[in-house]
PDB file of C-alpha atoms in Angstrom:
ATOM      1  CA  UNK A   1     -51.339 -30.284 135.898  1.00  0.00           C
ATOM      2  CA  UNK A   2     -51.615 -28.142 132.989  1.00  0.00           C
ATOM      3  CA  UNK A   3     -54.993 -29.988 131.843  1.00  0.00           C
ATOM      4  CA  UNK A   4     -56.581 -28.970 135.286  1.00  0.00           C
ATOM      5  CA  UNK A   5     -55.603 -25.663 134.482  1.00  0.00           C
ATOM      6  CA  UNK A   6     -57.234 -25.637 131.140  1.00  0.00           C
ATOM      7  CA  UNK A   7     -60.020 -27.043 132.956  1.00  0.00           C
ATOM      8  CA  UNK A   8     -60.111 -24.016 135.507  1.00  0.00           C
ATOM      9  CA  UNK A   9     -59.937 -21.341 133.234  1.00  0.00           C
ATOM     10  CA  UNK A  10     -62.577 -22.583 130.894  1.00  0.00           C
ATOM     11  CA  UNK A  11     -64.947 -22.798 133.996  1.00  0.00           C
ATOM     12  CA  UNK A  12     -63.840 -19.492 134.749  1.00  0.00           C
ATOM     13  CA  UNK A  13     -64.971 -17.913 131.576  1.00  0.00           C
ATOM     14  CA  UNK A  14     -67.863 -19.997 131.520  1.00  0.00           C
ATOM     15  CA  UNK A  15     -68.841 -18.606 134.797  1.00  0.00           C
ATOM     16  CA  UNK A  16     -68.125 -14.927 133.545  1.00  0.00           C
ATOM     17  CA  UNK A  17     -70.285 -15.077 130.392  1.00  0.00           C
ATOM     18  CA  UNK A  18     -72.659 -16.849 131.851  1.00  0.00           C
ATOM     19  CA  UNK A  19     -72.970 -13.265 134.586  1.00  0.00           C
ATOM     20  CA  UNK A  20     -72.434 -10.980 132.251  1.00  0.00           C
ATOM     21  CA  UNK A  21     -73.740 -11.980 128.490  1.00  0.00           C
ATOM     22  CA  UNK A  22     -76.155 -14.538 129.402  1.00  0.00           C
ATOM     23  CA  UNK A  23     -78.070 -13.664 125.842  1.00  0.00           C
ATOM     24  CA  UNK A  24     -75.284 -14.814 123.996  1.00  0.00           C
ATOM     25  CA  UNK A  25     -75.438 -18.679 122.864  1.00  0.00           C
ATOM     26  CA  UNK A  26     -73.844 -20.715 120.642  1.00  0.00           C
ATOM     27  CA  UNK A  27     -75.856 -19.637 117.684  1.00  0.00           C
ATOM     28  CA  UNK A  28     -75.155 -16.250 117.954  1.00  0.00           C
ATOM     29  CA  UNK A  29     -71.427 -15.552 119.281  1.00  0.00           C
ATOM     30  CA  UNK A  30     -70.138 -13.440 116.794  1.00  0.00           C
ATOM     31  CA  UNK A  31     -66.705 -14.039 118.763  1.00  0.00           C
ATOM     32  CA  UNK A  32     -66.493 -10.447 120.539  1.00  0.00           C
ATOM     33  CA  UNK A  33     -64.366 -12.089 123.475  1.00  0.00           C
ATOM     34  CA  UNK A  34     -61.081 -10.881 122.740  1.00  0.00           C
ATOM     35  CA  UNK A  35     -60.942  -8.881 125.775  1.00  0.00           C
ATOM     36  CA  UNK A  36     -61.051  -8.971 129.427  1.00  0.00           C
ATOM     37  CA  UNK A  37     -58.981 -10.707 131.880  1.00  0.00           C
ATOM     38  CA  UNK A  38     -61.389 -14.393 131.923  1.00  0.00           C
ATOM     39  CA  UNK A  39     -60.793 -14.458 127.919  1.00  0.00           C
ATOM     40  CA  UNK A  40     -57.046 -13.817 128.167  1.00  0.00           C
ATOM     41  CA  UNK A  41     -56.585 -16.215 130.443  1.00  0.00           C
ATOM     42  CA  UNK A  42     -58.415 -19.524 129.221  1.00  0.00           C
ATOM     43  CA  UNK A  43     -56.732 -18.434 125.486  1.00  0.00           C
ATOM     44  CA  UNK A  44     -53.439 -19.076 127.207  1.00  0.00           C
ATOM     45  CA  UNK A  45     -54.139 -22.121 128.681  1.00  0.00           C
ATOM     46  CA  UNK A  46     -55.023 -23.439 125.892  1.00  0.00           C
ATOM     47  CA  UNK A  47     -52.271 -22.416 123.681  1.00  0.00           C
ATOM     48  CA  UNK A  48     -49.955 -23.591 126.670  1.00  0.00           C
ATOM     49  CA  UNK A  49     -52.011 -27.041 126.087  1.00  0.00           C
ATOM     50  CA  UNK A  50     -51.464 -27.019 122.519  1.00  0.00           C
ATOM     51  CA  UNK A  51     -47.511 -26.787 122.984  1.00  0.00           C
ATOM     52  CA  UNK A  52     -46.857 -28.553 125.919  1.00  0.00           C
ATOM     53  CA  UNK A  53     -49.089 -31.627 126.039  1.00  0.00           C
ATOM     54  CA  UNK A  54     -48.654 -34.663 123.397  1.00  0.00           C
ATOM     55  CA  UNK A  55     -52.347 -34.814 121.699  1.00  0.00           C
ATOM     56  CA  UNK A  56     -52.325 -39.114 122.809  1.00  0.00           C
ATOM     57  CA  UNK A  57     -52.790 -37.383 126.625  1.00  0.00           C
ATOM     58  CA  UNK A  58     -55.826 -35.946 125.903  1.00  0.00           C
ATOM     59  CA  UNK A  59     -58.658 -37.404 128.170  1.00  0.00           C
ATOM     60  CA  UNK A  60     -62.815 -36.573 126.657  1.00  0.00           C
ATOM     61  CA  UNK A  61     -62.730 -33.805 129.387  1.00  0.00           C
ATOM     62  CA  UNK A  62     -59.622 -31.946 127.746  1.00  0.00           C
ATOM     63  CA  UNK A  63     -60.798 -32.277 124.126  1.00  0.00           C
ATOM     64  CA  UNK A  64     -64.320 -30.193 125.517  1.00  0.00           C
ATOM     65  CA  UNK A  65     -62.624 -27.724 126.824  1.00  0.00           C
ATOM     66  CA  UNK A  66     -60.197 -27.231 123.806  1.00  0.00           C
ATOM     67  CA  UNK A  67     -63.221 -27.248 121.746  1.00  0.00           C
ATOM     68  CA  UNK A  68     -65.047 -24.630 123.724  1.00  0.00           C
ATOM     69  CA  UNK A  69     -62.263 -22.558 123.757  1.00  0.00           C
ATOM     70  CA  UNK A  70     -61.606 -22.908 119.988  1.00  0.00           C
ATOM     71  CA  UNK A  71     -65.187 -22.100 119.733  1.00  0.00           C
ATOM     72  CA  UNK A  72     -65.234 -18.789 121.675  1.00  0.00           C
ATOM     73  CA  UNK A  73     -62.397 -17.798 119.760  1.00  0.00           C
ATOM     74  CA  UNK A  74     -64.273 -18.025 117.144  1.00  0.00           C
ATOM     75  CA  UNK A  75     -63.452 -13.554 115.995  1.00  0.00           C
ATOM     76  CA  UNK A  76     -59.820 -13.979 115.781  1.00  0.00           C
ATOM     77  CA  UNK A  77     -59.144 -17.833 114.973  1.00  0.00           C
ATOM     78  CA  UNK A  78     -55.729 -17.571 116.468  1.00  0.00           C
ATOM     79  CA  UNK A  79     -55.808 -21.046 118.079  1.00  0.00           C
ATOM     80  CA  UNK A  80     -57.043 -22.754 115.265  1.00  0.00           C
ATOM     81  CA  UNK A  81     -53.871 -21.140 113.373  1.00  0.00           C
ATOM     82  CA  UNK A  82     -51.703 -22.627 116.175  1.00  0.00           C
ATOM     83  CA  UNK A  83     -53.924 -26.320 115.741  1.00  0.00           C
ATOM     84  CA  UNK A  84     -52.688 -26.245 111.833  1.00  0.00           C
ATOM     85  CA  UNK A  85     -48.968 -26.399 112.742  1.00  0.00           C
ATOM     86  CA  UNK A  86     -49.662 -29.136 115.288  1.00  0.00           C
ATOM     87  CA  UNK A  87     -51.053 -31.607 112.986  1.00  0.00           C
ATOM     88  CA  UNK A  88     -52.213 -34.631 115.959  1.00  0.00           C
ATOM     89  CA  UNK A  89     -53.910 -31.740 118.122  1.00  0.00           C
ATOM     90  CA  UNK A  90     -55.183 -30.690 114.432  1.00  0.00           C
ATOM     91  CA  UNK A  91     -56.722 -34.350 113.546  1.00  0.00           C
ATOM     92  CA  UNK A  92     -57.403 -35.357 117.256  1.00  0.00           C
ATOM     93  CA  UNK A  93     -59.506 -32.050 117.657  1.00  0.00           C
ATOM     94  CA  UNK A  94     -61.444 -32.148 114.079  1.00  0.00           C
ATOM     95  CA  UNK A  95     -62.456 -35.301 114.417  1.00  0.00           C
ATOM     96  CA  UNK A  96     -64.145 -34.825 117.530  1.00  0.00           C
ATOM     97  CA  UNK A  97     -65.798 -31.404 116.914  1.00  0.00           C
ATOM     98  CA  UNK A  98     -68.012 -33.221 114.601  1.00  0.00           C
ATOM     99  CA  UNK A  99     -70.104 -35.070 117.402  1.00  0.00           C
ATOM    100  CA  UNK A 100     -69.523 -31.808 119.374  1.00  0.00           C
ATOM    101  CA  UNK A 101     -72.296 -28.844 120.091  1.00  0.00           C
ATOM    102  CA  UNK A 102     -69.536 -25.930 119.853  1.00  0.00           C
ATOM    103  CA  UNK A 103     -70.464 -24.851 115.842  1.00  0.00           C
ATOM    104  CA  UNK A 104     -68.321 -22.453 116.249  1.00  0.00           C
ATOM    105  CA  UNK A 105     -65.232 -24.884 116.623  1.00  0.00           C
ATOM    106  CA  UNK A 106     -66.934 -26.669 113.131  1.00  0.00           C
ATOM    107  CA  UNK A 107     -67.492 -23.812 111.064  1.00  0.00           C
ATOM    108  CA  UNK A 108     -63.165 -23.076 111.604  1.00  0.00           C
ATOM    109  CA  UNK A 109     -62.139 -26.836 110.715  1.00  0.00           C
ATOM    110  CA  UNK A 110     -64.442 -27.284 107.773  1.00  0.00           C
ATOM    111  CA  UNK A 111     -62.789 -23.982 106.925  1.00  0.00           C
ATOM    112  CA  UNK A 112     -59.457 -25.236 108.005  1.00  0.00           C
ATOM    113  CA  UNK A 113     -59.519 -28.057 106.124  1.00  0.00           C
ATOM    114  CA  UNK A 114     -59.168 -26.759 102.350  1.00  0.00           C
ATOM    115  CA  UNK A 115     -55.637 -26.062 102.931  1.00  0.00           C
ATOM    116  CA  UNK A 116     -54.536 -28.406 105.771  1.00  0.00           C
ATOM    117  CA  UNK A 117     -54.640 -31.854 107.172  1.00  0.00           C
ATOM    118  CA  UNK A 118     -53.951 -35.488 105.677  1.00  0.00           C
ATOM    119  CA  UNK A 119     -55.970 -36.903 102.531  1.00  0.00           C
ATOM    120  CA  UNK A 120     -57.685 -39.024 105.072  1.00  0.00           C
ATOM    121  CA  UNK A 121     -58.787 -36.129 107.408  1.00  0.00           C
ATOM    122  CA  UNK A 122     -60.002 -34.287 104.603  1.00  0.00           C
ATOM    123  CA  UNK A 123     -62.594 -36.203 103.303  1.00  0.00           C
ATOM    124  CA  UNK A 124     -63.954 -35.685 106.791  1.00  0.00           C
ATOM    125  CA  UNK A 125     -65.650 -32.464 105.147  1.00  0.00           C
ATOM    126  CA  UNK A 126     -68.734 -34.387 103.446  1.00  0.00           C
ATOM    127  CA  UNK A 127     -69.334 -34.451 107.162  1.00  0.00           C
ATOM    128  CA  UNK A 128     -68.823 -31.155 107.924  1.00  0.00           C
ATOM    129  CA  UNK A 129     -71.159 -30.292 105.003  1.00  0.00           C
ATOM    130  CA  UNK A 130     -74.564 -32.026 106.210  1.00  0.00           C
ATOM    131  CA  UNK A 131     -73.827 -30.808 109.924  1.00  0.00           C
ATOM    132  CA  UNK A 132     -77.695 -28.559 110.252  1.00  0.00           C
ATOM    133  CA  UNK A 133     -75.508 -25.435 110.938  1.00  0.00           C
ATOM    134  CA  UNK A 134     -75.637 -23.380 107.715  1.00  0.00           C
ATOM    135  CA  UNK A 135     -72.248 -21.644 108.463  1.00  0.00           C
ATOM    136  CA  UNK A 136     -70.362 -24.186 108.845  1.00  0.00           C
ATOM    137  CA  UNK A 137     -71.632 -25.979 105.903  1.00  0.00           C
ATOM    138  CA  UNK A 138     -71.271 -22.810 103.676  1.00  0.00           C
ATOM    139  CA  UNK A 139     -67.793 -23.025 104.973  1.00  0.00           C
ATOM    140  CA  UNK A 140     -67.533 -26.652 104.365  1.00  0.00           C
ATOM    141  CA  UNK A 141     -68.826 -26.183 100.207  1.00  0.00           C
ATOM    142  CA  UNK A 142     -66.269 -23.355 100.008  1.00  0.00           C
ATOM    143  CA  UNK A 143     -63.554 -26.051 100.917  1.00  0.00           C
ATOM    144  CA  UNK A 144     -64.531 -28.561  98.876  1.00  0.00           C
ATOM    145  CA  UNK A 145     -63.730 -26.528  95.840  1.00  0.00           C
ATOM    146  CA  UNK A 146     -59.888 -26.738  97.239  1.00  0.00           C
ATOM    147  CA  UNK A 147     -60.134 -30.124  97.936  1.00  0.00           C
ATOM    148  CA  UNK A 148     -62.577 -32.283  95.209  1.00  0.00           C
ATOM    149  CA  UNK A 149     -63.413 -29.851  92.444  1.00  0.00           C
ATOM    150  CA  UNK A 150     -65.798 -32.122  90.581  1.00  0.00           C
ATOM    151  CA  UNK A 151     -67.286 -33.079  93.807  1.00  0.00           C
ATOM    152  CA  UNK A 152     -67.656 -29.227  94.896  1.00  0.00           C
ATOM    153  CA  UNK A 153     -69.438 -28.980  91.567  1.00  0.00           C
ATOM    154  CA  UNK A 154     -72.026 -31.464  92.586  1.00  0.00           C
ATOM    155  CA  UNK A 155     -72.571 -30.037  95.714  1.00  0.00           C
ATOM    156  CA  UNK A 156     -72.916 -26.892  94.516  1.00  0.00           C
ATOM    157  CA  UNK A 157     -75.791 -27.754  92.665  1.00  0.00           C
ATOM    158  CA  UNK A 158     -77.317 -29.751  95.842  1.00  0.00           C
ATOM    159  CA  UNK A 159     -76.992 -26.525  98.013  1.00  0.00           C
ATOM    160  CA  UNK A 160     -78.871 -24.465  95.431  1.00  0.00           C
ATOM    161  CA  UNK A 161     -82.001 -26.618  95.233  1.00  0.00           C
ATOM    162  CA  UNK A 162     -82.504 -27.754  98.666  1.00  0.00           C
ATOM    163  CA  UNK A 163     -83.973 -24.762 100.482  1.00  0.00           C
ATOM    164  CA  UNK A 164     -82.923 -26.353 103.888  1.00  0.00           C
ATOM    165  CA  UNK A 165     -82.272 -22.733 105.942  1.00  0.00           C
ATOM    166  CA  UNK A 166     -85.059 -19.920 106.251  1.00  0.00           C
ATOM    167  CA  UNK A 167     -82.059 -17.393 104.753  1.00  0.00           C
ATOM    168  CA  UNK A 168     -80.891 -19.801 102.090  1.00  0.00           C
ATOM    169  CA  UNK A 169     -79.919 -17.024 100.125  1.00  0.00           C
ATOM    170  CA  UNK A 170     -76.401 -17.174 101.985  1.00  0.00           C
ATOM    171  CA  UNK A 171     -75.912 -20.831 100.675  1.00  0.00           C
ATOM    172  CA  UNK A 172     -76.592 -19.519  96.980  1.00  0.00           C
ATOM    173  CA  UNK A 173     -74.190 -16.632  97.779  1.00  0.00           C
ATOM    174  CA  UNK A 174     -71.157 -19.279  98.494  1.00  0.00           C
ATOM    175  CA  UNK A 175     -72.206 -21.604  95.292  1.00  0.00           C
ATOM    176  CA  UNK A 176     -71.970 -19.005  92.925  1.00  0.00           C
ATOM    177  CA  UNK A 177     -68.497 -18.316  94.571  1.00  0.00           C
ATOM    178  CA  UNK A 178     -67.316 -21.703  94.650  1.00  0.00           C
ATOM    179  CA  UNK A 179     -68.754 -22.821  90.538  1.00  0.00           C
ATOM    180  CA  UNK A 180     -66.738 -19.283  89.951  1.00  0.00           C
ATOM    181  CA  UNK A 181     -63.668 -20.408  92.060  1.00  0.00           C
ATOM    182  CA  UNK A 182     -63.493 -24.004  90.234  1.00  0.00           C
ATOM    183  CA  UNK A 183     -64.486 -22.154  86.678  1.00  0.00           C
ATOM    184  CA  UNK A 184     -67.547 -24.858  86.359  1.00  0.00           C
ATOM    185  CA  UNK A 185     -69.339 -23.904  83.038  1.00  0.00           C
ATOM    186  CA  UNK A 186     -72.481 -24.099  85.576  1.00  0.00           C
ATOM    187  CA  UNK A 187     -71.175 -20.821  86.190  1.00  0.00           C
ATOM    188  CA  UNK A 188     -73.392 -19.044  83.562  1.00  0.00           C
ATOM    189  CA  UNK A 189     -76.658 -20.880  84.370  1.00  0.00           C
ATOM    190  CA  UNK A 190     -76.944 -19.657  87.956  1.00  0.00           C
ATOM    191  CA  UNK A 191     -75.600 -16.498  87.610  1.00  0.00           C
ATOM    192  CA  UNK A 192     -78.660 -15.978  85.473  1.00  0.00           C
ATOM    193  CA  UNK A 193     -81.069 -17.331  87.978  1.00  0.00           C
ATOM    194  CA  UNK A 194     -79.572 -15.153  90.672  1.00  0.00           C
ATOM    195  CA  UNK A 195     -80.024 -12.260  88.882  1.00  0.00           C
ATOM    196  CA  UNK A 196     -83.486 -12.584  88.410  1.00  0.00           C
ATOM    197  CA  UNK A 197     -83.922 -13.658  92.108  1.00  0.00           C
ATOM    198  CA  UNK A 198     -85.995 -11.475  94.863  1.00  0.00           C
ATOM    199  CA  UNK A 199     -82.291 -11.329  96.975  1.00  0.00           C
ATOM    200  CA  UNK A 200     -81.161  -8.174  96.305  1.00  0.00           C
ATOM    201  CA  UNK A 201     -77.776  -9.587  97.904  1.00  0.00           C
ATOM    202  CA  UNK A 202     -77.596 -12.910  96.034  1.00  0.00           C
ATOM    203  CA  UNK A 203     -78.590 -10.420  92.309  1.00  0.00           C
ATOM    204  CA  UNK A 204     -75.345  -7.848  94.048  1.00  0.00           C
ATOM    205  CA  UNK A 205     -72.887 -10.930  94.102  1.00  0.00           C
ATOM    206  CA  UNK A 206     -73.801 -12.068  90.959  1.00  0.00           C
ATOM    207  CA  UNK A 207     -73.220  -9.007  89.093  1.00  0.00           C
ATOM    208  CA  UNK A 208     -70.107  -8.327  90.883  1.00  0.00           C
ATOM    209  CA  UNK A 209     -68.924 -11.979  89.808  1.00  0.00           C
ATOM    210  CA  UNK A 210     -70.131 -11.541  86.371  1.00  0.00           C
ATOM    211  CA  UNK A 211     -67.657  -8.072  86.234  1.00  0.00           C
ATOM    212  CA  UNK A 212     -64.946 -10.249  87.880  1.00  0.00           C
ATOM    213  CA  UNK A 213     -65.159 -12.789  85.551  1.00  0.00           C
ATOM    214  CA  UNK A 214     -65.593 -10.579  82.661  1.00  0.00           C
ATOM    215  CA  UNK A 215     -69.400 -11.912  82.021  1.00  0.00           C
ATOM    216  CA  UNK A 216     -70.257  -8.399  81.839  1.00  0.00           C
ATOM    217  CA  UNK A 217     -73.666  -8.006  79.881  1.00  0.00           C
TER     218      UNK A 217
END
């Protein structure tokens, strides 16, 4: 069965980069699998899953496995393209990485989601925003600004003021992009506070948004 062969080859890797990268965790795979042989091979199963098995078959032990495998491929995000043109493996599989521990497979559907899914699966990202993994909820803000303007607005100004990460800096980074992206008149107040801020990367973004947006001083 193709399902035990998923099953295999995600052992397999497991197994592998367990031996040979046991530093590497969740936190901080920066998705530099795309080679070798153990890689290759649970990438196909899993695309072979994808096309070949109705989502309705898939058993708790299959949707792990798709989910760690989504996760590792986490550089190129060429399974989660496949996931958006099957729309039940889509749904099935981004409802369930929400209760998952693979951020990696969060952080690509809250990213995912701006431009795919039903109505009803995407209001699924005000849970993708209060997750406790800041990239996938930087990822999550940035979507909301496709999907709920007025709401992204809101949350912009939540993610600014809540200091919840030690390097909340990024989080400011992504709000000034997303009140830019929605052209919020909030735009203009927090450009000014970045620019007087201590970040020398959130004070580079803002001036660069300011000359994008012809706010040039």
């Amino acid at each position: 069965m193709k399902s035990i062969r998923l099953n295999e080859k995600v052992r397999a890797f497991r197994q592998w980069a367990e031996k040979t990268h046991p530093g590497i965790t969740e936190d901080n795979d920066n998705g530099e699998w795309c080679f070798g042989t153990e890689f290759d091979e649970m990438y196909s199963s899993a695309v072979d899953t994808i096309s070949t098995i109705p989502a309705s078959d898939a058993d708790k032990y299959m949707i792990d496995d798709m989910l760690y495998a989504i996760a590792r491929d986490n550089e190129c995000e060429s399974i989660m393209d496949m996931l958006t043109e099957h729309s039940e493996w889509f749904s099935l599989l981004c409802r369930a990485s929400i209760a998952s521990p693979y951020n990696n497979a969060k952080w690509q559907f809250a990213k995912a989601l701006a431009h795919h899914g039903s109505d009803d699966l995407k209001s699924m990202i005000y849970e993708f925003l209060d997750t406790g993994d800041e990239y996938t909820e930087r990822m999550a803000l940035q979507s909301l600004a496709y999907i709920d303007p007025v709401q992204a607005e809101k949350y912009a100004g939540i993610f600014w003021d809540r200091n919840k990460y030690e390097h909340d800096e990024y989080q400011k980074i992504m709000v000034l992009h997303v009140l830019y992206m929605i052209r919020s008149e909030l735009l203009e107040k927090y450009l000014d506070i970045a620019e007087r801020s201590d970040s020398a990367a959130l004070r580079t973004n803002a001036q660069q948004i300011r000359q994008s947006s012809g706010r040039s001083r």
